[in-house]
Coordinates of C-alpha atoms and ligand atoms in Angstrom, one line a residue:
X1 CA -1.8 19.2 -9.1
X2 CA 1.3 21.2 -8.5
X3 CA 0.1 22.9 -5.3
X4 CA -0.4 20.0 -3.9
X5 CA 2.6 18.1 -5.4
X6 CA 4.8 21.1 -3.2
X7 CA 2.3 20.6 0.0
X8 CA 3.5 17.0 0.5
X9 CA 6.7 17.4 -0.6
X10 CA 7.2 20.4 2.1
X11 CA 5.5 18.9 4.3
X12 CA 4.7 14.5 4.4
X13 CA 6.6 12.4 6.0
X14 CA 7.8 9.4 5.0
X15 CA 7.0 6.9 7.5
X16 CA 8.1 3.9 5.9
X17 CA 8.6 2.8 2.2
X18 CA 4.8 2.3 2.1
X19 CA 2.8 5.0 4.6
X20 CA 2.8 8.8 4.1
X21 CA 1.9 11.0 7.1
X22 CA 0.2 14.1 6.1
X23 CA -1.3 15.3 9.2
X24 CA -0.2 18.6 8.8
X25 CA -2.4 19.5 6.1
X26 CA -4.6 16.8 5.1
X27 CA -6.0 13.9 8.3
X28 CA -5.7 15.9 11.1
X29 CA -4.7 19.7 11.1
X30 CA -6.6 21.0 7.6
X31 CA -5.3 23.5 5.1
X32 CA -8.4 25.1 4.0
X33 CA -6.9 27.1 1.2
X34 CA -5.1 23.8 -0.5
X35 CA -8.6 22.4 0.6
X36 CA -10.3 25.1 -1.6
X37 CA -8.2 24.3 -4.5
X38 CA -8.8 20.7 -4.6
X39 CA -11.9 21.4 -4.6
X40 CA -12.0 23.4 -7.0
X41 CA -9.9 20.5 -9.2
X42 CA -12.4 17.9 -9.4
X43 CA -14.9 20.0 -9.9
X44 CA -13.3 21.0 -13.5
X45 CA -12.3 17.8 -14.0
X46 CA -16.1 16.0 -13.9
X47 CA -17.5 19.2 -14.6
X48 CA -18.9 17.8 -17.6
X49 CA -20.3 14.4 -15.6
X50 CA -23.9 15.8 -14.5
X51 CA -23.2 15.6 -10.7
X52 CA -25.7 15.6 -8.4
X53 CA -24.0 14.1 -5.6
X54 CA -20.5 13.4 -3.8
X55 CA -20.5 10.7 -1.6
X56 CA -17.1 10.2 0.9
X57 CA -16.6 8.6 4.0
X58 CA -15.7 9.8 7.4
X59 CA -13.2 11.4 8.2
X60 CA -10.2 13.2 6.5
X61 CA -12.6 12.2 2.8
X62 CA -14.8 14.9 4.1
X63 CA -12.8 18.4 3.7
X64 CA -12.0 17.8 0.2
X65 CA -15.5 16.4 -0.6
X66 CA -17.4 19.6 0.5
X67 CA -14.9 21.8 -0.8
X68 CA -15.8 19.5 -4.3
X69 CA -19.8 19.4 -3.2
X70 CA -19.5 23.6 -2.8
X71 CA -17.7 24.4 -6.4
X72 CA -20.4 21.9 -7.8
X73 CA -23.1 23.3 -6.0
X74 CA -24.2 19.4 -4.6
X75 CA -24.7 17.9 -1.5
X76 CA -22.1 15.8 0.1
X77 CA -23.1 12.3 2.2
X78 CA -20.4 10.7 4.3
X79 CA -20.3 7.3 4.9
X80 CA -20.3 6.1 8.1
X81 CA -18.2 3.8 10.1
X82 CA -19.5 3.5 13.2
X83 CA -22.7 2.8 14.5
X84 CA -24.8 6.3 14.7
X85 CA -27.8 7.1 17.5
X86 CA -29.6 8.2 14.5
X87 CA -28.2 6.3 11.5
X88 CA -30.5 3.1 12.3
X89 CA -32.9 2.2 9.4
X90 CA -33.1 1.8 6.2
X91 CA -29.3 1.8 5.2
X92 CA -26.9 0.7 2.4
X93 CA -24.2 -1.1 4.0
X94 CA -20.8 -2.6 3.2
X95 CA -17.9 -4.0 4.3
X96 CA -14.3 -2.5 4.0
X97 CA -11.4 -4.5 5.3
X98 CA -8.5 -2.6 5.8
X99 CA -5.0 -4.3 4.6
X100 CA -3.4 -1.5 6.8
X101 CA -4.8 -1.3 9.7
X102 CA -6.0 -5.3 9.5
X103 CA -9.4 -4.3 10.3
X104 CA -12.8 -4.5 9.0
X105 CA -15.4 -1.9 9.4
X106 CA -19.5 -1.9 8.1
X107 CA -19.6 1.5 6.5
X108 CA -23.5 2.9 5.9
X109 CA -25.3 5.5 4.5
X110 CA -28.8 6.4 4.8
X111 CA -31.1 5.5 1.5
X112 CA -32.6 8.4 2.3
X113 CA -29.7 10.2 0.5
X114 CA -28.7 8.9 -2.8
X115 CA -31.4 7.1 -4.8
X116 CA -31.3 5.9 -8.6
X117 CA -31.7 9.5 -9.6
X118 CA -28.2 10.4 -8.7
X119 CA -24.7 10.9 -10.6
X120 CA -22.5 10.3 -8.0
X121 CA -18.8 11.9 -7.3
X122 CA -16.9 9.5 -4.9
X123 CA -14.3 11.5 -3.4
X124 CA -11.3 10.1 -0.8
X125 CA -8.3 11.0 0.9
X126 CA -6.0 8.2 0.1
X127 CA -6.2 5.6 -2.2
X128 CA -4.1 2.4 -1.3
X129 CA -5.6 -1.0 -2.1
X130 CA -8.6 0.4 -3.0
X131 CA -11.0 -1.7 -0.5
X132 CA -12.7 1.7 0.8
X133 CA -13.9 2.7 -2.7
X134 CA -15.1 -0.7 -3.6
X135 CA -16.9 -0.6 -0.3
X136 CA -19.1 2.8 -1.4
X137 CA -18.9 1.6 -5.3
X138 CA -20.8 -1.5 -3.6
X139 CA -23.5 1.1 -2.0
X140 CA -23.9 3.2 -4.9
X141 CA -24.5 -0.2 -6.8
X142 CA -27.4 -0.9 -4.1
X143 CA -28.6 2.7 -4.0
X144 CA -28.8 2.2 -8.3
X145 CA -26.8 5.6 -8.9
X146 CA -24.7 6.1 -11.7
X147 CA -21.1 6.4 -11.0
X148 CA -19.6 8.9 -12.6
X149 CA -16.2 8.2 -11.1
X150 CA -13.6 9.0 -8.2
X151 CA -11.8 11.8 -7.3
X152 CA -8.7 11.1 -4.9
X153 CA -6.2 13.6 -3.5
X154 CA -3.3 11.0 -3.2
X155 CA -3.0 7.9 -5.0
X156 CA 0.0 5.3 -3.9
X157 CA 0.6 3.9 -7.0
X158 CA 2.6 1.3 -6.0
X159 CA -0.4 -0.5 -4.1
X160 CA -3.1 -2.4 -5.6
X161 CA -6.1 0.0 -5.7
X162 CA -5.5 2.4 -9.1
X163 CA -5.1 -0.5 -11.0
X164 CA -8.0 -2.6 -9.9
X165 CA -10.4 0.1 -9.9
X166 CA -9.5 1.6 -13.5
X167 CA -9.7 -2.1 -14.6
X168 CA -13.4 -2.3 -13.2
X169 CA -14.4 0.4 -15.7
X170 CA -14.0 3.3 -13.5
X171 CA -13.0 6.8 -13.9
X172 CA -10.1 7.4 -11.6
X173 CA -8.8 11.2 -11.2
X174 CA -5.9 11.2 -8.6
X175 CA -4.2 14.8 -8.0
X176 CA -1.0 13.6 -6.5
X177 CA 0.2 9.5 -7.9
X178 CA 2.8 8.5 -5.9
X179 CA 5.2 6.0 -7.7
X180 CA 6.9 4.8 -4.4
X181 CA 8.2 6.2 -1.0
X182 CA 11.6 5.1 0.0
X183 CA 14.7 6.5 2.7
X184 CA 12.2 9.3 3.3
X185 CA 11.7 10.5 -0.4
X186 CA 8.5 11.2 -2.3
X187 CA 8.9 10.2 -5.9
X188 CA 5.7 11.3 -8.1
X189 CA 4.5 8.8 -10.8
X190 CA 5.2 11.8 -13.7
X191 CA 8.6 12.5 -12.8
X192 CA 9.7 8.3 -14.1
X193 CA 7.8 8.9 -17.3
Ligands
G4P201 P1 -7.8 1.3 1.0 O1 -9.1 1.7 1.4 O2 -7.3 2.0 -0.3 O3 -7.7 -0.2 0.8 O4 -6.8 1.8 2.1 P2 -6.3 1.1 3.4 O5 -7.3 0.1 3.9 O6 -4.9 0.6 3.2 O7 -6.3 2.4 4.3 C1 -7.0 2.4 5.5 C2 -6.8 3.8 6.1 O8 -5.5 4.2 6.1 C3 -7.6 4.9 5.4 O9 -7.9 5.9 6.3 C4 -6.6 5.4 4.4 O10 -6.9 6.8 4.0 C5 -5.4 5.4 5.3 N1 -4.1 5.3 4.5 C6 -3.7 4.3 3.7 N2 -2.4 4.5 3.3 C7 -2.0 5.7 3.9 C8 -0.8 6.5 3.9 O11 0.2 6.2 3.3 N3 -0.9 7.6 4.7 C9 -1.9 8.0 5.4 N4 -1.8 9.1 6.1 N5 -3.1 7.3 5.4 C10 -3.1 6.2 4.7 P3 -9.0 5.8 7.4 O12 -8.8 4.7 8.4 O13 -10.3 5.8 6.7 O14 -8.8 7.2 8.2 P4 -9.5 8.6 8.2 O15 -10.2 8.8 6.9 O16 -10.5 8.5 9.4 O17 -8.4 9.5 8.4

């Protein structure tokens, strides 16, 4: 997605040869316009998939999931990743260890929320080794929902997750696939083909 191709490009940094720091537009302050767009991408590309729900996790995976959820006219759940007041019962939980941030987190959703009725949309921010869409492919497996794929704003291609997901079976639409990050440079995965 060329919009969004520019955005980084103007405006990630390159903190090291594997982290990109988008805060300006994407995990902390949002662009709601490039928000809108995104949106507006996955929905055309599984708008053919008989969505009925997105399902991200908290917290940057949630701007471009209802800005998905609103194009698609479906309702958008967010996994969890702390304990809630009122998320107590009747969950589907998982866990997602983080290589990055060498960290493990139980991530939950109600089963209130997506049952076996449901065509599911995962959506995320980043996608690096892949461990927090296995974690919510592993819910939707419990919930019995069809998968109808994943929608990612920024793959690093260079890390493990594209790969092992794709080779799973799995639908993988990233808008922006980085092919590596190195002396501050963005290279896109298009531009070595
Ligand atoms: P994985 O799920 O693909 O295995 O990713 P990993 O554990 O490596 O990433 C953990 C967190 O770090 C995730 O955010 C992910 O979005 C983020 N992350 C990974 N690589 C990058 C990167 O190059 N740049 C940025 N900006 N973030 C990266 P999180 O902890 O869930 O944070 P948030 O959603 O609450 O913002």
């Amino acid at each position: 997605m060329e919009r969004l191709k520019q955005t980084i490009l103007a405006e990630g940094k390159v903190l090291s040869n594997t982290v990109l720091k988008v805060d300006a537009f994407l995990n902390h302050q949002i662009d709601p316009a490039l928000m809108e767009e995104i949106g507006k991408e996955f929905a055309d590309r599984f708008a053919a998939a008989g969505i009925t729900k997105i399902l991200t996790l908290e917290s940057s995976g949630i701007a471009p999931a209802v800005m998905a959820g609103l194009v698609l006219k479906v309702p958008v759940v967010f996994a969890r990743k702390r304990k809630s007041l009122t998320l107590t019962d009747h969950l589907y939980s998982a866990q997602v260890h983080s290589f990055t941030k060498q960290e493990t987190n139980e991530i939950s959703i109600s089963q209130t929320f997506i049952t076996q009725d449901d065509t599911v949309l995962i959506i995320d921010d980043f996608l690096a080794n892949g461990q927090a869409v296995f974690g919510l492919i592993d819910i939707l497996k419990q919930a019995k929902a069809t998968i109808a794929g994943i929608g990612i704003v920024i793959e690093k291609s260079f890390q493990d997750g594209g790969k092992s997901i794709r080779n799973a079976g799995y639908r993988v639409e990233s808008l922006a696939r980085i092919a590596h990050l190195s002396d501050g440079n963005v290279t896109f995965l298009e531009e070595e083909n």
